Amino acid sequence: MKKNLELEKQILAKLMIDADLLLENELSEQDFVNPTHKKLLQAIKDSGSNLALIQSKFVEEEQDYILEIAAMLMTSGRKENYAELKRLTEVRRLETILKGLQMAIDDDQPLDLIYEKIAQFDKQEIQVADMKEVLVEIVAELTGTVTAIYHPTGYTKLDKYLRWFTPGQLNIIAARPSVWKTMVAMNFLLKQTEADKKIALFSLEMTNKEISQRILARNSGMPVDQMNKPATPEQLDRVNTAMIKLEAQLKNLTLIDSVYALPQITRMIKYLHKKSWLDLVYIDYLQIFDIKWDNRNLEIGKITRTLKKLAKDLQISIILLSQLNRAVETRALQEPKLSDLRDSGSIEQDADIVLMLDRDLEYCPETMKVFIRKNRNWSLWEVELVCKPASMQIWN
């Protein structure tokens, strides 16, 4: 502890001579343990390297201590001193986390509460937008000087009315069971990987093997129900051709099928984004999250708000699949509405785009209607696609 305080005093002495080092080394009050040192850092921020002004911010009993620090000769003003101070700050943060987690474990708290505690420690600083900078960026996009970032679905008419997925969005794909919302999501993401977008798919319902079978079926035209049976030479040839074409494309896709709790998913998204950047995240699907069944509506709301914030913070597009409730099947006109979103009105509230799917499974199973029910960027519309459910394929 004494060593830590000596390091703090050395760095403060240097800052009193050259306050510009504050910005260069991104120091803040949390990097200092001693309360007087925290106060001194704030005084340096306010008064620069003016010793008289700095002293005036302290009571008489503290001023001798400030002069003592100012009189210290810095043994080293090199970068490693600041790096060591930052390292000690991180060590203290980790020690606090470990103590909190140990207490939660000792108290036999449920795992979901422990995961929530982990998530609480990962708070980001508030960022104030520079409006002039934002406006300059918009004008640059309008003039073509800078290319705007967007993620088309790959389906011409849908993209025309949707105006694409963009960074910072939480988007919903919703349907009743067996309408193939997973198939739609997979066709979107495969077309996006073709465009060199980096994507993570969290499958809470199917295993990585089942997802991979569907990807291979979609690209080979082979029926999904044939993927785990001995194949004919002609089928093997189609599968091998599809594998070759998929090889480069799938380097941009990460499949995760082993996490179900919101804190785990958010940590994994942050890790993947930091490791190799992400453009889009698909999560299949909302109602399978690990949640408290006694307060389901509040938990669903917490999930959608957390994912929306994460999309904004990381500037990625998150596509969340969701089920619709049974009310849609009881109406004469069975077109889905926003009120059909299952479990919580917060899904509709937090989403930027809501796509709702409908298929007449009895009379016209190879036609799919996509209803754009919410769209912050553009208009509401209805688009018809052609699909072949057996092999997971969709066409304009």
Short mmCIF file of C-alpha atoms in Angstrom, two decimals:
data_model
loop_
_atom_site.label_atom_id
_atom_site.label_comp_id
_atom_site.label_asym_id
_atom_site.label_seq_id
_atom_site.Cartn_x
_atom_site.Cartn_y
_atom_site.Cartn_z
CA MET A 1 0.00 0.00 0.00
CA LYS A 2 2.88 2.38 0.88
CA LYS A 3 4.45 1.69 -2.50
CA ASN A 4 1.15 2.55 -4.19
CA LEU A 5 0.89 5.89 -2.36
CA GLU A 6 4.50 6.78 -3.23
CA LEU A 7 3.76 6.09 -6.90
CA GLU A 8 0.65 8.29 -6.72
CA LYS A 9 2.68 11.14 -5.15
CA GLN A 10 5.41 10.86 -7.80
CA ILE A 11 2.89 11.06 -10.63
CA LEU A 12 1.01 13.97 -9.04
CA ALA A 13 4.30 15.87 -8.62
CA LYS A 14 4.97 15.44 -12.33
CA LEU A 15 1.40 16.53 -13.21
CA MET A 16 1.80 19.71 -11.13
CA ILE A 17 4.73 20.61 -13.39
CA ASP A 18 3.11 19.48 -16.66
CA ALA A 19 -0.72 19.16 -16.51
CA ASP A 20 -0.87 18.15 -20.20
CA LEU A 21 0.27 14.67 -19.13
CA LEU A 22 -3.27 14.18 -17.76
CA LEU A 23 -4.73 13.89 -21.26
CA GLU A 24 -1.76 12.02 -22.65
CA ASN A 25 -2.10 9.28 -20.02
CA GLU A 26 -5.92 9.38 -19.57
CA LEU A 27 -5.76 9.56 -15.78
CA SER A 28 -8.88 9.82 -13.62
CA GLU A 29 -9.76 9.93 -9.91
CA GLN A 30 -10.36 6.17 -9.86
CA ASP A 31 -6.63 5.64 -10.52
CA PHE A 32 -5.82 7.06 -7.06
CA VAL A 33 -6.53 5.49 -3.66
CA ASN A 34 -5.75 8.37 -1.28
CA PRO A 35 -8.71 10.84 -0.99
CA THR A 36 -6.36 13.86 -0.90
CA HIS A 37 -4.66 12.58 -4.05
CA LYS A 38 -8.04 12.34 -5.76
CA LYS A 39 -8.79 15.92 -4.74
CA LEU A 40 -5.36 17.08 -5.95
CA LEU A 41 -5.89 15.47 -9.35
CA GLN A 42 -9.18 17.38 -9.71
CA ALA A 43 -7.42 20.62 -8.69
CA ILE A 44 -4.78 20.03 -11.39
CA LYS A 45 -7.57 19.44 -13.93
CA ASP A 46 -9.18 22.74 -12.93
CA SER A 47 -6.06 24.90 -12.50
CA GLY A 48 -3.41 23.34 -14.73
CA SER A 49 0.17 23.68 -13.50
CA ASN A 50 -0.50 26.82 -11.43
CA LEU A 51 0.71 25.84 -7.93
CA ALA A 52 -0.83 28.89 -6.24
CA LEU A 53 -4.28 28.12 -7.68
CA ILE A 54 -3.93 24.45 -6.81
CA GLN A 55 -3.05 25.28 -3.18
CA SER A 56 -6.01 27.63 -2.87
CA LYS A 57 -8.37 24.68 -3.27
CA PHE A 58 -7.10 23.07 -0.04
CA VAL A 59 -7.52 23.97 3.61
CA GLU A 60 -4.50 25.11 5.55
CA GLU A 61 -3.73 21.73 7.13
CA GLU A 62 -3.59 20.11 3.68
CA GLN A 63 -1.39 22.74 2.02
CA ASP A 64 1.86 21.51 3.61
CA TYR A 65 1.19 18.05 2.23
CA ILE A 66 0.58 19.53 -1.25
CA LEU A 67 3.88 21.42 -1.04
CA GLU A 68 5.61 18.21 0.06
CA ILE A 69 4.34 16.48 -3.09
CA ALA A 70 5.29 19.46 -5.27
CA ALA A 71 8.84 19.38 -3.86
CA MET A 72 9.35 15.72 -4.75
CA LEU A 73 11.83 15.02 -7.50
CA MET A 74 10.36 12.57 -9.95
CA THR A 75 12.76 9.66 -10.20
CA SER A 76 11.25 8.70 -13.53
CA GLY A 77 8.69 10.40 -15.72
CA ARG A 78 8.60 7.58 -18.23
CA LYS A 79 5.48 5.83 -19.46
CA GLU A 80 5.87 2.80 -17.24
CA ASN A 81 4.98 4.84 -14.12
CA TYR A 82 1.59 5.70 -15.59
CA ALA A 83 1.14 2.15 -16.87
CA GLU A 84 1.85 0.80 -13.37
CA LEU A 85 -0.75 3.16 -11.87
CA LYS A 86 -3.32 1.92 -14.41
CA ARG A 87 -2.36 -1.69 -13.68
CA LEU A 88 -2.94 -1.16 -9.95
CA THR A 89 -6.35 0.41 -10.72
CA GLU A 90 -7.34 -2.68 -12.70
CA VAL A 91 -6.06 -4.97 -9.92
CA ARG A 92 -8.26 -3.13 -7.39
CA ARG A 93 -11.27 -3.45 -9.72
CA LEU A 94 -10.70 -7.19 -10.15
CA GLU A 95 -10.26 -7.64 -6.38
CA THR A 96 -13.63 -5.91 -5.83
CA ILE A 97 -15.27 -8.20 -8.39
CA LEU A 98 -13.76 -11.30 -6.81
CA LYS A 99 -14.90 -10.27 -3.31
CA GLY A 100 -18.43 -9.59 -4.56
CA LEU A 101 -18.62 -12.89 -6.39
CA GLN A 102 -17.20 -14.83 -3.44
CA MET A 103 -19.84 -13.31 -1.17
CA ALA A 104 -22.58 -14.23 -3.65
CA ILE A 105 -21.27 -17.80 -3.90
CA ASP A 106 -20.92 -18.12 -0.11
CA ASP A 107 -24.54 -16.93 0.28
CA ASP A 108 -25.68 -19.70 -2.13
CA GLN A 109 -27.27 -17.17 -4.49
CA PRO A 110 -28.78 -18.54 -7.75
CA LEU A 111 -26.44 -18.66 -10.76
CA ASP A 112 -28.49 -16.13 -12.75
CA LEU A 113 -28.04 -13.56 -9.96
CA ILE A 114 -24.30 -14.23 -9.89
CA TYR A 115 -24.12 -13.69 -13.67
CA GLU A 116 -26.01 -10.42 -13.20
CA LYS A 117 -23.42 -9.30 -10.66
CA ILE A 118 -20.66 -10.03 -13.20
CA ALA A 119 -22.48 -7.94 -15.82
CA GLN A 120 -22.87 -5.02 -13.37
CA PHE A 121 -19.10 -4.63 -13.10
CA ASP A 122 -18.76 -4.07 -16.86
CA LYS A 123 -20.06 -0.49 -17.00
CA GLN A 124 -18.95 1.90 -19.71
CA GLU A 125 -18.25 5.58 -19.30
CA ILE A 126 -20.84 8.03 -20.63
CA GLN A 127 -19.89 9.32 -24.08
CA VAL A 128 -21.14 12.73 -25.16
CA ALA A 129 -21.65 13.03 -28.90
CA ASP A 130 -19.92 15.82 -30.81
CA MET A 131 -22.87 17.05 -32.92
CA LYS A 132 -20.66 18.93 -35.37
CA GLU A 133 -18.67 15.77 -35.98
CA VAL A 134 -21.86 13.75 -36.51
CA LEU A 135 -23.26 16.31 -38.99
CA VAL A 136 -19.99 16.38 -40.93
CA GLU A 137 -20.15 12.57 -41.18
CA ILE A 138 -23.75 12.71 -42.50
CA VAL A 139 -22.80 15.30 -45.16
CA ALA A 140 -19.78 13.17 -46.15
CA GLU A 141 -22.10 10.19 -46.66
CA LEU A 142 -24.52 12.30 -48.74
CA THR A 143 -21.73 13.55 -51.00
CA GLY A 144 -20.23 10.08 -51.36
CA THR A 145 -16.94 11.09 -49.72
CA VAL A 146 -17.52 8.47 -47.02
CA THR A 147 -19.41 5.22 -47.54
CA ALA A 148 -22.22 4.68 -45.03
CA ILE A 149 -22.18 1.35 -43.18
CA TYR A 150 -25.21 -0.82 -43.81
CA HIS A 151 -26.04 -4.51 -44.01
CA PRO A 152 -28.48 -5.54 -46.77
CA THR A 153 -30.53 -8.70 -46.37
CA GLY A 154 -29.67 -9.68 -49.93
CA TYR A 155 -33.33 -9.64 -51.07
CA THR A 156 -33.89 -6.77 -53.49
CA LYS A 157 -37.47 -5.77 -52.81
CA LEU A 158 -37.14 -6.24 -49.06
CA ASP A 159 -34.01 -4.05 -48.96
CA LYS A 160 -35.79 -1.42 -51.07
CA TYR A 161 -38.44 -0.85 -48.40
CA LEU A 162 -36.41 -1.86 -45.36
CA ARG A 163 -33.41 0.34 -46.14
CA TRP A 164 -31.13 -2.35 -44.68
CA PHE A 165 -29.90 -3.18 -41.19
CA THR A 166 -27.52 -0.54 -39.83
CA PRO A 167 -25.11 -0.32 -36.85
CA GLY A 168 -26.71 0.38 -33.48
CA GLN A 169 -30.01 -1.35 -34.25
CA LEU A 170 -31.97 -4.05 -32.46
CA ASN A 171 -34.09 -5.80 -35.11
CA ILE A 172 -36.75 -8.46 -34.65
CA ILE A 173 -37.77 -11.36 -36.92
CA ALA A 174 -41.00 -12.82 -35.54
CA ALA A 175 -43.29 -15.68 -36.56
CA ARG A 176 -45.40 -18.54 -35.26
CA PRO A 177 -43.69 -21.97 -34.97
CA SER A 178 -43.03 -23.78 -38.29
CA VAL A 179 -43.18 -20.58 -40.33
CA TRP A 180 -39.37 -20.84 -40.62
CA LYS A 181 -38.06 -17.68 -39.00
CA THR A 182 -34.73 -19.50 -38.52
CA MET A 183 -34.62 -20.23 -42.24
CA VAL A 184 -35.11 -16.54 -43.05
CA ALA A 185 -32.43 -15.48 -40.56
CA MET A 186 -29.97 -18.02 -41.98
CA ASN A 187 -30.56 -16.86 -45.55
CA PHE A 188 -30.01 -13.25 -44.48
CA LEU A 189 -26.79 -14.01 -42.63
CA LEU A 190 -25.37 -16.24 -45.38
CA LYS A 191 -25.93 -13.52 -47.95
CA GLN A 192 -24.26 -11.08 -45.54
CA THR A 193 -21.21 -13.33 -45.08
CA GLU A 194 -20.96 -13.39 -48.88
CA ALA A 195 -20.64 -9.60 -48.63
CA ASP A 196 -17.75 -10.11 -46.14
CA LYS A 197 -19.76 -9.15 -43.04
CA LYS A 198 -18.54 -10.69 -39.78
CA ILE A 199 -21.41 -12.39 -37.96
CA ALA A 200 -22.08 -14.34 -34.77
CA LEU A 201 -25.09 -16.65 -34.55
CA PHE A 202 -26.31 -17.67 -31.08
CA SER A 203 -28.58 -20.68 -31.48
CA LEU A 204 -30.49 -21.30 -28.28
CA GLU A 205 -32.70 -23.89 -29.95
CA MET A 206 -30.51 -25.96 -32.29
CA THR A 207 -27.01 -27.39 -31.99
CA ASN A 208 -24.10 -26.24 -34.15
CA LYS A 209 -24.40 -29.50 -36.08
CA GLU A 210 -28.09 -28.90 -36.87
CA ILE A 211 -27.34 -25.33 -37.96
CA SER A 212 -24.44 -26.54 -40.13
CA GLN A 213 -26.67 -29.17 -41.76
CA ARG A 214 -29.16 -26.45 -42.69
CA ILE A 215 -26.42 -24.23 -44.11
CA LEU A 216 -25.12 -27.11 -46.20
CA ALA A 217 -28.65 -28.00 -47.36
CA ARG A 218 -29.32 -24.40 -48.34
CA ASN A 219 -26.13 -24.15 -50.40
CA SER A 220 -26.32 -27.61 -52.00
CA GLY A 221 -30.09 -27.82 -52.57
CA MET A 222 -30.13 -31.16 -50.74
CA PRO A 223 -33.16 -31.71 -48.44
CA VAL A 224 -32.40 -31.23 -44.74
CA ASP A 225 -34.00 -34.55 -43.81
CA GLN A 226 -31.45 -36.31 -46.04
CA MET A 227 -28.43 -34.75 -44.36
CA ASN A 228 -27.96 -37.55 -41.77
CA LYS A 229 -28.47 -40.46 -44.19
CA PRO A 230 -26.13 -42.17 -46.68
CA ALA A 231 -25.98 -39.99 -49.80
CA THR A 232 -25.94 -40.90 -53.49
CA PRO A 233 -22.83 -40.04 -55.56
CA GLU A 234 -24.76 -37.19 -57.19
CA GLN A 235 -25.76 -35.79 -53.76
CA LEU A 236 -22.19 -36.11 -52.48
CA ASP A 237 -20.94 -34.20 -55.50
CA ARG A 238 -23.40 -31.34 -54.78
CA VAL A 239 -22.42 -31.28 -51.10
CA ASN A 240 -18.67 -31.21 -51.89
CA THR A 241 -19.19 -28.37 -54.37
CA ALA A 242 -21.16 -26.44 -51.75
CA MET A 243 -18.43 -27.09 -49.14
CA ILE A 244 -15.77 -25.58 -51.41
CA LYS A 245 -17.87 -22.45 -52.03
CA LEU A 246 -18.67 -22.10 -48.32
CA GLU A 247 -15.08 -22.43 -47.09
CA ALA A 248 -14.07 -18.77 -47.43
CA GLN A 249 -17.56 -17.48 -46.59
CA LEU A 250 -17.85 -19.32 -43.26
CA LYS A 251 -14.64 -17.76 -41.94
CA ASN A 252 -16.84 -14.75 -41.26
CA LEU A 253 -19.40 -16.75 -39.26
CA THR A 254 -19.14 -17.84 -35.59
CA LEU A 255 -21.72 -20.34 -34.27
CA ILE A 256 -22.46 -20.55 -30.53
CA ASP A 257 -24.96 -23.07 -29.18
CA SER A 258 -23.96 -23.41 -25.52
CA VAL A 259 -25.05 -20.18 -23.78
CA TYR A 260 -28.58 -19.26 -22.69
CA ALA A 261 -28.27 -16.55 -20.01
CA LEU A 262 -28.25 -12.86 -20.96
CA PRO A 263 -25.02 -11.96 -19.07
CA GLN A 264 -23.16 -14.82 -20.76
CA ILE A 265 -24.40 -13.80 -24.20
CA THR A 266 -23.49 -10.13 -23.72
CA ARG A 267 -20.00 -11.06 -22.47
CA MET A 268 -19.47 -13.36 -25.44
CA ILE A 269 -20.59 -10.67 -27.91
CA LYS A 270 -18.18 -8.15 -26.34
CA TYR A 271 -15.36 -10.70 -26.43
CA LEU A 272 -15.94 -11.57 -30.11
CA HIS A 273 -16.27 -7.92 -31.06
CA LYS A 274 -13.02 -7.02 -29.30
CA LYS A 275 -11.19 -10.03 -30.72
CA SER A 276 -12.03 -9.64 -34.41
CA TRP A 277 -14.85 -7.08 -34.80
CA LEU A 278 -18.48 -7.98 -35.46
CA ASP A 279 -20.95 -6.45 -37.91
CA LEU A 280 -24.08 -8.41 -36.99
CA VAL A 281 -25.30 -10.76 -34.28
CA TYR A 282 -28.24 -13.16 -34.74
CA ILE A 283 -29.92 -14.69 -31.68
CA ASP A 284 -32.38 -17.58 -32.15
CA TYR A 285 -34.57 -17.04 -30.19
CA LEU A 286 -35.86 -14.72 -27.42
CA GLN A 287 -38.29 -17.04 -25.63
CA ILE A 288 -35.57 -19.67 -24.93
CA PHE A 289 -33.41 -17.33 -22.84
CA ASP A 290 -32.84 -18.43 -19.24
CA ILE A 291 -35.37 -16.22 -17.46
CA LYS A 292 -37.47 -16.13 -14.29
CA TRP A 293 -40.87 -17.53 -15.20
CA ASP A 294 -42.60 -15.78 -12.28
CA ASN A 295 -41.90 -12.35 -13.81
CA ARG A 296 -41.56 -13.13 -17.49
CA ASN A 297 -42.69 -9.80 -18.95
CA LEU A 298 -40.14 -7.83 -16.91
CA GLU A 299 -37.37 -10.27 -17.81
CA ILE A 300 -38.17 -10.07 -21.55
CA GLY A 301 -38.09 -6.28 -21.27
CA LYS A 302 -34.71 -6.44 -19.56
CA ILE A 303 -33.34 -8.63 -22.36
CA THR A 304 -34.49 -6.36 -25.19
CA ARG A 305 -33.28 -3.18 -23.44
CA THR A 306 -29.87 -4.74 -22.71
CA LEU A 307 -29.46 -5.92 -26.31
CA LYS A 308 -30.52 -2.54 -27.70
CA LYS A 309 -27.95 -0.78 -25.50
CA LEU A 310 -25.28 -3.29 -26.50
CA ALA A 311 -26.00 -2.72 -30.21
CA LYS A 312 -25.61 1.05 -29.72
CA ASP A 313 -22.48 0.77 -27.57
CA LEU A 314 -20.67 -1.59 -29.95
CA GLN A 315 -22.20 -0.12 -33.13
CA ILE A 316 -23.36 -3.50 -34.39
CA SER A 317 -26.73 -4.72 -35.63
CA ILE A 318 -28.41 -7.34 -33.43
CA ILE A 319 -31.16 -9.46 -35.01
CA LEU A 320 -33.30 -11.19 -32.40
CA LEU A 321 -35.78 -13.90 -33.38
CA SER A 322 -39.05 -14.06 -31.49
CA GLN A 323 -42.23 -16.10 -31.39
CA LEU A 324 -45.71 -14.66 -31.92
CA ASN A 325 -48.57 -15.55 -29.61
CA ARG A 326 -51.53 -17.73 -30.64
CA ALA A 327 -53.92 -14.79 -31.12
CA VAL A 328 -52.87 -14.51 -34.76
CA GLU A 329 -54.33 -17.96 -35.47
CA THR A 330 -57.76 -17.10 -34.06
CA ARG A 331 -58.46 -14.20 -36.45
CA ALA A 332 -60.18 -14.49 -39.80
CA LEU A 333 -57.36 -12.52 -41.45
CA GLN A 334 -54.28 -14.23 -40.09
CA GLU A 335 -51.78 -11.49 -40.81
CA PRO A 336 -49.46 -10.84 -37.83
CA LYS A 337 -49.56 -7.51 -35.99
CA LEU A 338 -47.20 -5.88 -33.52
CA SER A 339 -49.61 -6.73 -30.70
CA ASP A 340 -48.99 -10.43 -31.48
CA LEU A 341 -45.40 -10.27 -30.18
CA ARG A 342 -45.27 -12.79 -27.39
CA ASP A 343 -44.69 -11.96 -23.69
CA SER A 344 -43.88 -8.24 -23.62
CA GLY A 345 -44.68 -4.90 -25.25
CA SER A 346 -41.05 -3.89 -24.69
CA ILE A 347 -40.03 -6.00 -27.71
CA GLU A 348 -41.96 -3.63 -29.97
CA GLN A 349 -40.78 -0.59 -28.01
CA ASP A 350 -37.04 -1.37 -28.04
CA ALA A 351 -36.81 -2.64 -31.63
CA ASP A 352 -35.77 -0.46 -34.57
CA ILE A 353 -37.18 -2.88 -37.16
CA VAL A 354 -39.80 -5.59 -36.73
CA LEU A 355 -40.24 -8.14 -39.52
CA MET A 356 -43.18 -10.55 -39.23
CA LEU A 357 -43.43 -13.69 -41.33
CA ASP A 358 -46.48 -15.54 -42.58
CA ARG A 359 -46.92 -18.68 -44.69
CA ASP A 360 -50.04 -20.56 -45.73
CA LEU A 361 -48.71 -23.97 -44.74
CA GLU A 362 -51.75 -25.81 -46.13
CA TYR A 363 -52.38 -24.25 -49.55
CA CYS A 364 -49.26 -22.29 -50.49
CA PRO A 365 -46.27 -23.44 -48.39
CA GLU A 366 -43.64 -22.21 -50.85
CA THR A 367 -44.72 -18.57 -50.64
CA MET A 368 -43.71 -16.43 -47.70
CA LYS A 369 -44.97 -12.97 -46.83
CA VAL A 370 -42.67 -10.64 -44.92
CA PHE A 371 -44.51 -7.79 -43.18
CA ILE A 372 -42.40 -4.76 -42.22
CA ARG A 373 -44.42 -3.78 -39.14
CA LYS A 374 -41.95 -1.30 -37.65
CA ASN A 375 -39.17 0.54 -39.42
CA ARG A 376 -37.45 3.57 -37.90
CA ASN A 377 -35.46 4.19 -41.08
CA TRP A 378 -38.08 4.03 -43.80
CA SER A 379 -41.55 2.73 -44.61
CA LEU A 380 -43.92 -0.09 -43.66
CA TRP A 381 -44.58 -2.59 -46.42
CA GLU A 382 -45.34 -6.17 -47.35
CA VAL A 383 -42.93 -8.24 -49.46
CA GLU A 384 -43.45 -11.70 -50.94
CA LEU A 385 -40.62 -14.23 -51.16
CA VAL A 386 -40.44 -17.72 -52.66
CA CYS A 387 -39.10 -20.46 -50.39
CA LYS A 388 -38.23 -24.12 -50.55
CA PRO A 389 -38.43 -25.30 -46.91
CA ALA A 390 -37.00 -28.75 -47.60
CA SER A 391 -33.61 -27.29 -48.55
CA MET A 392 -33.77 -24.00 -46.60
CA GLN A 393 -33.68 -21.85 -49.75
CA ILE A 394 -35.36 -18.46 -50.29
CA TRP A 395 -35.53 -16.39 -53.48
CA ASN A 396 -36.76 -12.93 -54.40
#
